[in-house]
Amino acid sequence: MALETEAAMGVVAPRKKLHGRAFYESIGSPKYMLAPMVDQSEFAWRMLSRSFMPESERKTILAYTPMFHARLYHETQKYRDQHFQATRPGDAEKKPWLDGNPEIDRPLFVQFCANDPQHLLKAAKMVAPYCDAVDLNLGCPQGIAKKGHYGSFLQEDQELIFKLINILHENLDIPVTAKIRILETKEATLKYAKNVLAAGASILTVHGRRREQKGHLTGVADWEMIRFLRDNLPAETVLFANGNILEHGDIERCLEATGADGVMSAEGNLSNPGIFAPDPPVGFEGPEFWRGKDGKGGWRVDAVFRRYLDILYRYVRNEEPPVRKPLFVPGMDRGWLEEGSSPVFEEKKYEGSAKRKAGTELNPNYSALQGHMFHMLRHFVTRHHDVRNALAKARSQDIEQFEVICQMVERKVAEGILEYERTDGKSVDDPEGDEKLREKIESGVETSAGAILQCRRPWWVVQPIIRPLPSEAMAKGAIQPNKKEKKRMAEEQGQRNGDGPKKVKENGDATEEKAELAQATNALKKERKKKERKKKEKRNCVPGRIRTDVFRLL
């Protein structure tokens, strides 16, 4: 009877704790990993990502929660309620609801960031009944992680990393896993990985980028480094690879190149939640999947938008979605396009206690909605600014507003497909742009042009966002070289001019290129100081604010 009650509550009955490959096999040996993403790998998005797989294969996707802050999680009830909803608030019976529900949201790993072993253990014990493992974030490269001393900014303190993992390994009823980034050398990365495994991690996920590779400096992940770990770690080590997954075909390429057991996708999944599912066979696409005359295709943005909203209706709001007209495909009646007017988005203003609509309190599944739509519709909104503006004004908790935006998207997709058919595909052709991309590829320089040509689809199809390589971003002025990079560039320029590295070093300002670089850098510094001075003046002029510098003089 006790076991039946526990099962009804979604709590897994105590069982022998498995480790390493035995544990991995016990959850079905999944090879697709939906990455932990701050405020973006919430329940509804996990459900959406799984929905593209056949029902029998949905457990081949191992999903991670967003990264949670361990101390805040175990100390603050409000933080727990807003980030992890395993049961309904106020439900005395504690029946499974969303996060970690054994019927629909497994396998699931809960990820924490932490720098205190006791805080981590207390938080992990609170989620252990509702997940398959607890993962330690050792990869976050953002400034907030540096300020809070967690994520990748722990990698210099290997002793603390060992303690964080080991305390869970020794005291938690479920396994502990970890996600790291590579270091400067293969040897250092291997030593790091061995420390994580020795501490008790059952699974090691390796992001093939270093800590500084973020934003415009993201660049390409190093699969060779992950292969080096695969070849030099014990054969029983369960290894997941992360990085460079732009489309479904990259998954098998990554598995082959790295020898990893599974592949994790983050940004690729945000652009295309169906990335883990292969394209349907030709002739079996259905209305949700569009295939062009060149054979390339993808999931339609209006179809994915609908799926996402349907999940919010059914699971979060516990109600059926509204009845909608079928997705438009060529050959269907187009009277609604020719006669009807386009849906009009109306911005709503909320005041006081009415700011949040009854029954739709802000929770992770609503708060993430707007960000997800901007990411998934990135290529769409660059063309359709009215949809972009509507998304910007929409309230995440107001699903009815997003229903209107979905209708706007559906109409534009229908118009785009009709124009494509009318022009025999020429409406999306860009011969001049394609030629420029091919010229870049043929020039032999490192470029993202090949990825753009390979992955590009019409704007009504979900597709990856291709970041420019660091060298391309630097050439456009999006990033500025640091001192080390400036020195290297000057030496290379000197070698091209017939001067050796030594001469360039001795005559650092002799070349015109270096002089121009120095001039640009100085101008940038002056502009930055000017902006900082204006900000300071503005702060000091705020009414009611005490001028502490003047106060000290008095």
Coordinates of C-alpha atoms in Angstrom, one line a residue:
M1 CA 0.0 0.0 0.0
A2 CA 2.8 2.4 0.9
L3 CA 4.5 1.8 -2.5
E4 CA 1.2 2.5 -4.3
T5 CA 0.9 5.8 -2.5
E6 CA 4.4 6.8 -3.3
A7 CA 3.8 5.9 -7.0
A8 CA 0.7 8.0 -7.0
M9 CA 2.7 11.0 -5.7
G10 CA 5.3 10.6 -8.4
V11 CA 7.9 9.6 -5.8
V12 CA 10.1 6.8 -7.0
A13 CA 10.4 4.0 -4.4
P14 CA 13.9 3.5 -2.8
R15 CA 16.0 1.2 -4.9
K16 CA 19.6 0.3 -5.4
K17 CA 21.6 3.3 -6.5
L18 CA 23.2 2.6 -9.8
H19 CA 26.4 4.3 -11.1
G20 CA 28.0 5.1 -14.4
R21 CA 27.1 2.9 -17.4
A22 CA 24.8 0.7 -15.3
F23 CA 22.7 3.8 -14.5
Y24 CA 22.8 5.1 -18.1
E25 CA 21.5 1.8 -19.3
S26 CA 18.8 1.8 -16.7
I27 CA 17.3 5.0 -18.2
G28 CA 17.3 3.6 -21.7
S29 CA 20.8 4.7 -22.9
P30 CA 19.4 7.9 -24.5
K31 CA 21.6 9.5 -27.2
Y32 CA 19.8 12.8 -27.5
M33 CA 20.2 15.4 -24.7
L34 CA 18.1 18.6 -24.4
A35 CA 20.6 20.9 -22.7
P36 CA 20.1 22.7 -19.4
M37 CA 19.4 26.3 -20.4
V38 CA 18.7 29.2 -18.0
D39 CA 15.0 30.0 -18.1
Q40 CA 14.7 28.1 -21.4
S41 CA 14.6 24.3 -20.9
E42 CA 11.4 24.4 -18.8
F43 CA 8.7 21.7 -18.8
A44 CA 6.7 23.1 -21.8
W45 CA 9.8 23.3 -24.0
R46 CA 10.9 19.8 -23.0
M47 CA 7.4 18.5 -24.0
L48 CA 7.5 20.4 -27.3
S49 CA 11.0 19.0 -28.1
R50 CA 9.8 15.4 -27.4
S51 CA 6.6 15.8 -29.3
F52 CA 8.4 15.5 -32.7
M53 CA 9.5 12.0 -31.9
P54 CA 7.2 9.0 -32.2
E55 CA 5.5 8.1 -28.9
S56 CA 7.6 5.0 -28.5
E57 CA 10.9 7.0 -28.9
R58 CA 10.3 10.0 -26.7
K59 CA 12.3 8.6 -23.8
T60 CA 15.4 8.5 -26.1
I61 CA 15.6 12.3 -25.3
L62 CA 17.2 12.9 -21.9
A63 CA 16.1 16.4 -20.8
Y64 CA 17.7 18.7 -18.3
T65 CA 15.9 21.4 -16.3
P66 CA 17.2 25.0 -16.5
M67 CA 20.1 25.7 -14.1
F68 CA 18.8 26.4 -10.6
H69 CA 20.8 28.2 -7.9
A70 CA 21.3 25.7 -5.1
R71 CA 21.3 28.1 -2.1
L72 CA 18.2 30.0 -3.3
Y73 CA 16.4 26.7 -4.1
H74 CA 16.7 25.2 -0.7
E75 CA 16.2 28.5 1.3
T76 CA 13.3 30.1 -0.6
Q77 CA 9.9 28.6 -1.1
K78 CA 8.9 31.2 -3.7
Y79 CA 12.0 30.4 -5.8
R80 CA 11.1 26.7 -5.7
D81 CA 7.5 27.4 -6.7
Q82 CA 8.5 29.6 -9.6
H83 CA 11.1 27.2 -11.0
F84 CA 10.2 23.5 -10.3
Q85 CA 6.6 22.4 -10.3
A86 CA 6.6 18.6 -9.6
T87 CA 3.2 18.9 -7.8
R88 CA 0.5 21.5 -7.8
P89 CA 0.9 24.2 -5.2
G90 CA -1.4 23.4 -2.3
D91 CA -2.1 19.8 -3.4
A92 CA -2.0 17.8 -0.1
E93 CA -1.9 14.5 -2.0
K94 CA 1.2 15.6 -3.9
K95 CA 0.1 14.1 -7.2
P96 CA 2.5 14.4 -10.1
W97 CA 1.9 17.5 -12.2
L98 CA 4.6 18.9 -14.5
D99 CA 8.3 18.7 -13.8
G100 CA 9.5 15.1 -13.4
N101 CA 6.1 13.6 -14.0
P102 CA 7.0 9.8 -14.5
E103 CA 4.4 9.5 -17.2
I104 CA 5.5 12.4 -19.5
D105 CA 8.7 14.1 -18.3
R106 CA 11.4 11.4 -17.9
P107 CA 14.2 10.8 -18.1
L108 CA 15.0 14.1 -16.4
F109 CA 18.1 15.5 -14.8
V110 CA 17.9 18.6 -12.5
Q111 CA 20.8 21.0 -12.8
F112 CA 22.2 23.2 -10.1
C113 CA 25.0 25.7 -9.8
A114 CA 26.7 25.9 -6.5
N115 CA 29.9 26.7 -4.6
D116 CA 29.0 25.3 -1.2
P117 CA 28.7 21.5 -0.8
Q118 CA 26.1 21.7 2.0
H119 CA 23.8 24.1 0.0
L120 CA 24.1 21.8 -3.0
L121 CA 23.2 18.7 -1.0
K122 CA 20.2 20.3 0.6
A123 CA 18.8 21.4 -2.7
A124 CA 19.5 18.1 -4.4
K125 CA 17.7 16.2 -1.7
M126 CA 14.6 18.3 -2.3
V127 CA 14.4 17.4 -6.1
A128 CA 15.7 13.8 -5.8
P129 CA 12.3 12.2 -5.6
Y130 CA 11.2 13.8 -8.9
C131 CA 14.2 13.2 -11.2
D132 CA 16.7 10.6 -12.4
A133 CA 19.9 12.4 -11.5
V134 CA 21.2 15.8 -10.3
D135 CA 23.7 17.6 -12.5
L136 CA 26.3 20.1 -11.4
N137 CA 26.8 23.1 -13.7
L138 CA 30.6 23.6 -14.3
G139 CA 30.2 25.2 -17.7
C140 CA 28.3 28.5 -17.4
P141 CA 30.7 31.2 -18.8
Q142 CA 28.5 34.3 -18.2
G143 CA 29.4 37.3 -16.1
I144 CA 26.8 36.4 -13.5
A145 CA 28.6 33.1 -12.9
K146 CA 31.9 34.9 -12.4
K147 CA 30.3 37.3 -9.9
G148 CA 28.5 34.4 -8.1
H149 CA 31.6 32.1 -8.3
Y150 CA 30.0 29.1 -9.9
G151 CA 29.8 27.4 -13.3
S152 CA 33.0 27.5 -15.3
F153 CA 34.6 29.9 -12.8
L154 CA 35.1 27.0 -10.5
Q155 CA 37.5 25.2 -12.8
E156 CA 40.5 26.7 -11.1
D157 CA 39.4 25.2 -7.8
Q158 CA 39.5 21.5 -8.6
E159 CA 39.4 20.6 -4.9
L160 CA 36.1 22.4 -4.4
I161 CA 34.7 20.7 -7.6
F162 CA 35.6 17.3 -6.1
K163 CA 33.8 18.2 -2.8
L164 CA 30.7 19.4 -4.6
I165 CA 30.3 16.2 -6.6
N166 CA 31.5 13.8 -3.9
I167 CA 29.0 15.0 -1.3
L168 CA 26.2 14.1 -3.7
H169 CA 27.8 10.9 -4.7
E170 CA 28.1 9.8 -1.0
N171 CA 24.8 11.2 0.4
L172 CA 22.2 11.3 -2.4
D173 CA 19.8 8.5 -3.3
I174 CA 20.2 9.2 -7.1
P175 CA 23.4 9.6 -9.2
V176 CA 25.2 12.9 -9.7
T177 CA 26.5 14.0 -13.1
A178 CA 28.4 17.1 -14.3
K179 CA 28.8 19.3 -17.3
I180 CA 32.2 20.9 -18.0
R181 CA 34.0 23.0 -20.6
I182 CA 37.4 22.2 -22.1
L183 CA 40.5 23.8 -20.9
E184 CA 43.5 25.2 -22.9
T185 CA 45.2 21.9 -23.4
K186 CA 44.2 18.3 -23.9
E187 CA 46.3 17.2 -20.9
A188 CA 44.7 19.8 -18.6
T189 CA 41.2 18.9 -19.8
L190 CA 41.9 15.2 -19.3
K191 CA 43.1 15.8 -15.7
Y192 CA 39.9 17.9 -15.1
A193 CA 37.7 15.1 -16.4
K194 CA 39.4 12.5 -14.3
N195 CA 38.9 14.6 -11.2
V196 CA 35.1 14.9 -11.9
L197 CA 34.8 11.2 -12.4
A198 CA 36.9 10.3 -9.4
A199 CA 34.6 12.5 -7.3
G200 CA 31.7 10.2 -8.3
A201 CA 30.1 11.6 -11.4
S202 CA 28.1 8.9 -13.2
I203 CA 28.0 10.9 -16.5
L204 CA 30.3 13.5 -17.9
T205 CA 29.1 16.1 -20.4
V206 CA 31.8 18.0 -22.3
H207 CA 31.1 21.3 -24.0
G208 CA 33.9 21.5 -26.7
R209 CA 34.5 25.2 -26.1
R210 CA 36.6 27.1 -23.6
R211 CA 35.2 29.5 -21.0
E212 CA 36.0 32.6 -23.0
Q213 CA 34.2 31.3 -26.1
K214 CA 30.9 33.1 -25.8
G215 CA 28.9 35.8 -27.6
H216 CA 30.9 36.9 -30.7
L217 CA 33.8 34.8 -29.5
T218 CA 31.8 31.5 -29.5
G219 CA 33.5 30.0 -32.6
V220 CA 33.5 26.3 -33.3
A221 CA 33.5 23.6 -30.7
D222 CA 36.5 21.3 -30.6
W223 CA 35.3 17.8 -31.3
E224 CA 38.8 16.5 -31.4
M225 CA 39.3 17.4 -27.7
I226 CA 36.2 15.3 -26.9
R227 CA 37.6 12.4 -28.9
F228 CA 40.8 12.7 -27.0
L229 CA 38.9 12.3 -23.7
R230 CA 37.0 9.4 -25.2
D231 CA 40.2 7.6 -26.1
N232 CA 42.0 8.3 -22.8
L233 CA 39.2 7.9 -20.2
P234 CA 38.1 4.4 -19.0
A235 CA 36.0 2.6 -21.5
E236 CA 33.1 2.4 -19.1
T237 CA 32.9 6.2 -18.9
V238 CA 29.5 7.6 -20.1
L239 CA 30.4 10.7 -22.2
F240 CA 28.1 13.3 -23.7
A241 CA 29.3 15.8 -26.4
N242 CA 28.0 19.3 -26.7
G243 CA 28.7 21.9 -29.4
N244 CA 28.3 22.5 -33.2
I245 CA 24.8 20.9 -33.5
L246 CA 23.0 23.1 -36.0
E247 CA 20.7 20.5 -37.6
H248 CA 19.7 16.9 -37.2
G249 CA 22.5 15.5 -39.4
D250 CA 25.1 17.0 -37.1
I251 CA 24.1 14.6 -34.4
E252 CA 25.4 11.5 -36.2
R253 CA 28.5 13.4 -37.4
C254 CA 29.2 14.4 -33.8
L255 CA 28.8 10.8 -32.5
E256 CA 31.1 9.5 -35.1
A257 CA 33.7 12.2 -34.6
T258 CA 33.8 12.2 -30.8
G259 CA 32.9 8.6 -29.9
A260 CA 30.5 10.0 -27.3
D261 CA 27.5 8.0 -26.1
G262 CA 25.1 10.9 -26.7
V263 CA 24.9 14.4 -28.1
M264 CA 23.5 17.5 -26.3
S265 CA 21.9 20.4 -28.1
A266 CA 21.2 23.9 -26.8
E267 CA 21.0 26.7 -29.3
G268 CA 20.2 24.3 -32.1
N269 CA 17.2 23.1 -30.1
L270 CA 16.1 26.6 -29.3
S271 CA 16.0 27.4 -33.1
N272 CA 14.4 24.1 -34.0
P273 CA 12.8 22.1 -31.1
G274 CA 12.3 19.2 -33.6
I275 CA 16.1 18.9 -34.1
F276 CA 16.3 15.4 -32.5
A277 CA 13.7 14.0 -35.0
P278 CA 14.7 13.0 -38.5
D279 CA 12.8 14.6 -41.4
P280 CA 9.7 12.7 -42.4
P281 CA 10.1 10.6 -45.7
V282 CA 9.3 12.3 -49.0
G283 CA 5.6 12.1 -49.6
F284 CA 4.8 11.7 -45.8
E285 CA 5.4 15.3 -44.7
G286 CA 1.9 16.3 -43.6
P287 CA 0.9 19.9 -43.3
E288 CA 3.4 20.7 -40.5
F289 CA 6.5 19.9 -42.5
W290 CA 7.4 22.0 -45.6
R291 CA 9.7 20.6 -48.3
G292 CA 11.0 22.9 -51.1
K293 CA 11.6 22.1 -54.7
D294 CA 15.3 21.5 -54.0
G295 CA 14.4 18.7 -51.5
K296 CA 15.3 20.7 -48.4
G297 CA 12.7 21.3 -45.8
G298 CA 11.8 21.9 -42.2
W299 CA 9.1 22.3 -39.7
R300 CA 6.8 25.3 -40.4
V301 CA 7.0 28.0 -37.8
D302 CA 3.2 28.4 -37.5
A303 CA 2.9 24.6 -36.9
V304 CA 5.5 24.7 -34.1
F305 CA 3.9 27.8 -32.6
R306 CA 0.6 25.9 -32.4
R307 CA 2.2 22.9 -30.8
Y308 CA 3.8 25.0 -28.2
L309 CA 0.6 26.8 -27.3
D310 CA -1.3 23.5 -27.2
I311 CA 1.1 22.2 -24.6
L312 CA 0.6 25.3 -22.5
Y313 CA -3.2 24.9 -22.7
R314 CA -3.3 21.1 -22.0
Y315 CA -0.7 20.7 -19.3
V316 CA -0.2 24.1 -17.6
R317 CA -3.8 25.5 -17.9
N318 CA -5.4 22.1 -17.9
E319 CA -7.8 22.9 -20.7
E320 CA -8.3 22.1 -24.3
P321 CA -6.8 24.4 -27.0
P322 CA -9.2 26.6 -29.0
V323 CA -10.6 25.2 -32.2
R324 CA -8.5 26.5 -35.1
K325 CA -8.8 26.2 -38.9
P326 CA -6.5 23.6 -40.5
L327 CA -2.9 24.7 -41.4
F328 CA -2.9 26.1 -44.9
V329 CA -1.4 24.1 -47.7
P330 CA -1.5 24.8 -51.4
G331 CA -4.7 23.7 -52.9
M332 CA -6.9 24.6 -49.9
D333 CA -9.5 27.3 -50.1
R334 CA -7.8 30.7 -49.8
G335 CA -10.9 32.8 -49.2
W336 CA -9.9 33.6 -45.7
L337 CA -6.7 35.1 -47.1
E338 CA -8.4 37.1 -49.8
E339 CA -11.4 38.3 -48.0
G340 CA -10.6 38.3 -44.3
S341 CA -8.4 41.0 -42.7
S342 CA -5.2 40.2 -40.9
P343 CA -5.6 39.7 -37.1
V344 CA -4.8 42.8 -35.1
F345 CA -2.7 42.6 -32.0
E346 CA -3.9 44.8 -29.1
E347 CA -1.5 45.7 -26.4
K348 CA -3.1 45.3 -22.9
K349 CA -2.2 47.3 -19.8
Y350 CA -2.5 45.7 -16.4
E351 CA -2.6 47.6 -13.2
G352 CA -2.1 46.5 -9.6
S353 CA -3.4 43.1 -8.7
A354 CA -4.8 42.7 -12.1
K355 CA -1.3 42.6 -13.6
R356 CA -1.5 38.8 -13.7
K357 CA -4.6 37.2 -15.1
A358 CA -6.4 34.8 -12.8
G359 CA -5.3 31.2 -13.3
T360 CA -2.2 32.2 -15.2
E361 CA 0.2 33.2 -12.5
L362 CA 3.7 33.8 -13.8
N363 CA 5.6 30.5 -13.8
P364 CA 8.6 29.2 -15.8
N365 CA 6.3 27.9 -18.6
Y366 CA 4.8 31.3 -19.2
S367 CA 7.8 33.5 -18.5
A368 CA 9.9 31.6 -21.1
L369 CA 7.3 31.9 -23.8
Q370 CA 8.2 35.3 -25.2
G371 CA 12.0 34.5 -25.3
H372 CA 11.4 31.2 -27.1
M373 CA 9.2 32.8 -29.7
F374 CA 11.8 35.5 -30.4
H375 CA 14.5 32.9 -30.8
M376 CA 12.5 30.5 -33.0
L377 CA 11.1 33.3 -35.2
R378 CA 14.4 35.1 -35.5
H379 CA 14.5 34.8 -39.3
F380 CA 10.8 35.4 -39.6
V381 CA 10.7 38.7 -37.6
T382 CA 13.6 40.2 -39.6
R383 CA 11.1 40.3 -42.5
H384 CA 7.8 40.8 -40.6
H385 CA 8.3 43.7 -38.2
D386 CA 4.6 43.8 -37.1
V387 CA 5.0 40.3 -35.6
R388 CA 8.3 41.4 -34.0
N389 CA 6.6 44.4 -32.4
A390 CA 3.6 42.3 -31.2
L391 CA 5.9 39.8 -29.6
A392 CA 7.8 42.6 -27.8
K393 CA 4.5 44.0 -26.4
A394 CA 3.0 40.7 -25.4
R395 CA 2.7 39.7 -21.8
S396 CA 4.1 36.2 -21.3
Q397 CA 1.3 35.2 -18.9
D398 CA -1.4 36.2 -21.4
I399 CA -1.7 33.2 -23.7
E400 CA -4.6 34.8 -25.6
Q401 CA -2.3 37.5 -26.9
F402 CA 0.1 34.8 -28.2
E403 CA -2.9 33.1 -29.9
V404 CA -3.4 36.3 -31.9
I405 CA 0.3 36.5 -32.8
C406 CA 0.1 32.9 -33.9
Q407 CA -2.8 33.8 -36.2
M408 CA -0.7 36.6 -37.6
V409 CA 2.2 34.2 -38.2
E410 CA -0.2 31.6 -39.9
R411 CA -1.4 34.2 -42.4
K412 CA 2.1 35.3 -43.4
V413 CA 3.3 31.7 -43.7
A414 CA 0.3 31.0 -46.0
E415 CA 1.1 34.1 -48.1
G416 CA 4.8 33.1 -48.3
I417 CA 4.1 29.6 -49.5
L418 CA 1.6 30.8 -52.1
E419 CA 4.2 33.3 -53.4
Y420 CA 6.8 30.5 -53.5
E421 CA 4.5 28.4 -55.6
R422 CA 3.5 31.2 -57.9
T423 CA 7.2 32.1 -58.6
D424 CA 8.3 28.5 -58.8
G425 CA 10.6 29.0 -55.8
K426 CA 12.2 32.2 -57.1
S427 CA 10.6 34.3 -54.3
V428 CA 13.2 33.0 -51.8
D429 CA 16.2 32.8 -54.2
D430 CA 19.2 35.0 -53.6
P431 CA 21.6 34.3 -56.4
E432 CA 23.8 37.4 -55.6
G433 CA 24.0 36.5 -51.9
D434 CA 24.8 32.8 -52.7
E435 CA 27.6 33.9 -55.0
K436 CA 29.1 36.0 -52.3
L437 CA 29.0 33.1 -49.9
R438 CA 30.6 30.8 -52.4
E439 CA 33.4 33.3 -53.0
K440 CA 34.1 33.4 -49.3
I441 CA 34.3 29.6 -49.2
E442 CA 36.6 29.4 -52.2
S443 CA 38.9 32.1 -50.8
G444 CA 40.2 29.6 -48.3
V445 CA 39.7 31.8 -45.3
E446 CA 37.9 30.6 -42.2
T447 CA 34.2 31.5 -42.7
S448 CA 30.7 30.6 -41.6
A449 CA 29.5 30.8 -45.3
G450 CA 29.3 27.1 -45.7
A451 CA 27.1 26.6 -42.7
I452 CA 24.8 29.4 -43.9
L453 CA 24.4 27.8 -47.4
Q454 CA 23.8 24.4 -45.9
C455 CA 21.3 25.4 -43.2
R456 CA 19.4 28.2 -44.9
R457 CA 15.7 27.7 -45.5
P458 CA 12.8 30.1 -46.3
W459 CA 11.8 32.3 -43.5
W460 CA 8.6 30.3 -42.7
V461 CA 10.7 27.3 -41.7
V462 CA 12.5 26.8 -38.3
Q463 CA 16.3 27.0 -38.9
P464 CA 19.5 27.7 -36.9
I465 CA 21.0 31.1 -36.2
I466 CA 24.5 31.0 -37.6
R467 CA 26.9 33.1 -35.6
P468 CA 29.8 34.7 -37.4
L469 CA 33.2 33.3 -36.5
P470 CA 35.3 35.4 -34.2
S471 CA 37.5 36.5 -37.2
E472 CA 34.5 37.6 -39.1
A473 CA 33.0 39.5 -36.1
M474 CA 36.4 41.2 -35.6
A475 CA 36.6 42.2 -39.3
K476 CA 33.1 43.8 -39.0
G477 CA 34.1 45.6 -35.8
A478 CA 31.7 43.7 -33.6
I479 CA 34.6 42.8 -31.3
Q480 CA 37.9 44.4 -30.5
P481 CA 41.2 42.5 -30.3
N482 CA 42.8 42.3 -26.9
K483 CA 46.5 43.1 -26.3
K484 CA 47.6 39.5 -27.0
E485 CA 45.6 39.4 -30.2
K486 CA 46.9 42.8 -31.3
K487 CA 50.5 41.7 -30.9
R488 CA 49.9 38.5 -32.9
M489 CA 48.2 40.5 -35.7
A490 CA 51.1 42.9 -35.8
E491 CA 53.6 40.1 -36.0
E492 CA 51.7 38.4 -38.8
Q493 CA 51.5 41.7 -40.7
G494 CA 55.2 42.2 -40.3
Q495 CA 55.9 38.7 -41.7
R496 CA 53.7 39.4 -44.7
N497 CA 55.7 42.6 -45.2
G498 CA 59.0 40.7 -45.1
D499 CA 59.8 41.8 -41.5
G500 CA 60.5 39.2 -38.9
P501 CA 58.6 39.0 -35.6
K502 CA 61.6 40.5 -33.8
K503 CA 61.6 43.6 -36.0
V504 CA 57.9 44.2 -35.6
K505 CA 58.3 43.9 -31.9
E506 CA 61.2 46.4 -31.9
N507 CA 59.4 48.8 -34.2
G508 CA 55.8 48.3 -32.9
D509 CA 54.5 51.5 -34.4
A510 CA 56.4 51.3 -37.6
T511 CA 53.7 49.8 -39.7
E512 CA 50.8 51.8 -40.9
E513 CA 48.3 49.0 -40.0
K514 CA 49.4 49.0 -36.4
A515 CA 49.3 52.7 -36.2
E516 CA 45.7 52.7 -37.5
L517 CA 44.8 49.9 -35.0
A518 CA 46.3 52.0 -32.1
Q519 CA 44.4 55.1 -33.3
A520 CA 41.1 53.2 -33.4
T521 CA 41.7 51.7 -30.0
N522 CA 42.5 55.1 -28.5
A523 CA 39.4 56.5 -30.0
L524 CA 37.3 53.7 -28.6
K525 CA 38.8 54.3 -25.1
K526 CA 38.0 58.0 -25.3
E527 CA 34.4 57.3 -26.4
R528 CA 34.0 54.8 -23.5
K529 CA 35.4 57.3 -21.0
K530 CA 33.1 59.9 -22.3
K531 CA 30.0 57.7 -21.9
E532 CA 31.1 56.7 -18.4
R533 CA 31.5 60.4 -17.5
K534 CA 28.0 61.2 -18.8
K535 CA 26.5 58.3 -16.8
K536 CA 28.3 59.5 -13.7
E537 CA 27.0 63.0 -14.2
K538 CA 23.5 61.7 -14.7
R539 CA 23.6 59.6 -11.5
N540 CA 24.8 62.6 -9.5
C541 CA 21.9 64.7 -10.7
V542 CA 19.1 62.4 -9.6
P543 CA 16.8 64.3 -7.3
G544 CA 17.0 63.1 -3.7
R545 CA 20.3 61.2 -4.2
I546 CA 23.0 62.2 -1.8
R547 CA 26.3 63.2 -3.4
T548 CA 28.6 61.2 -1.2
D549 CA 31.7 62.7 -2.8
V550 CA 30.6 66.2 -1.8
F551 CA 29.4 65.0 1.6
R552 CA 32.9 63.7 2.4
L553 CA 34.3 67.1 1.5
L554 CA 31.9 68.8 3.9

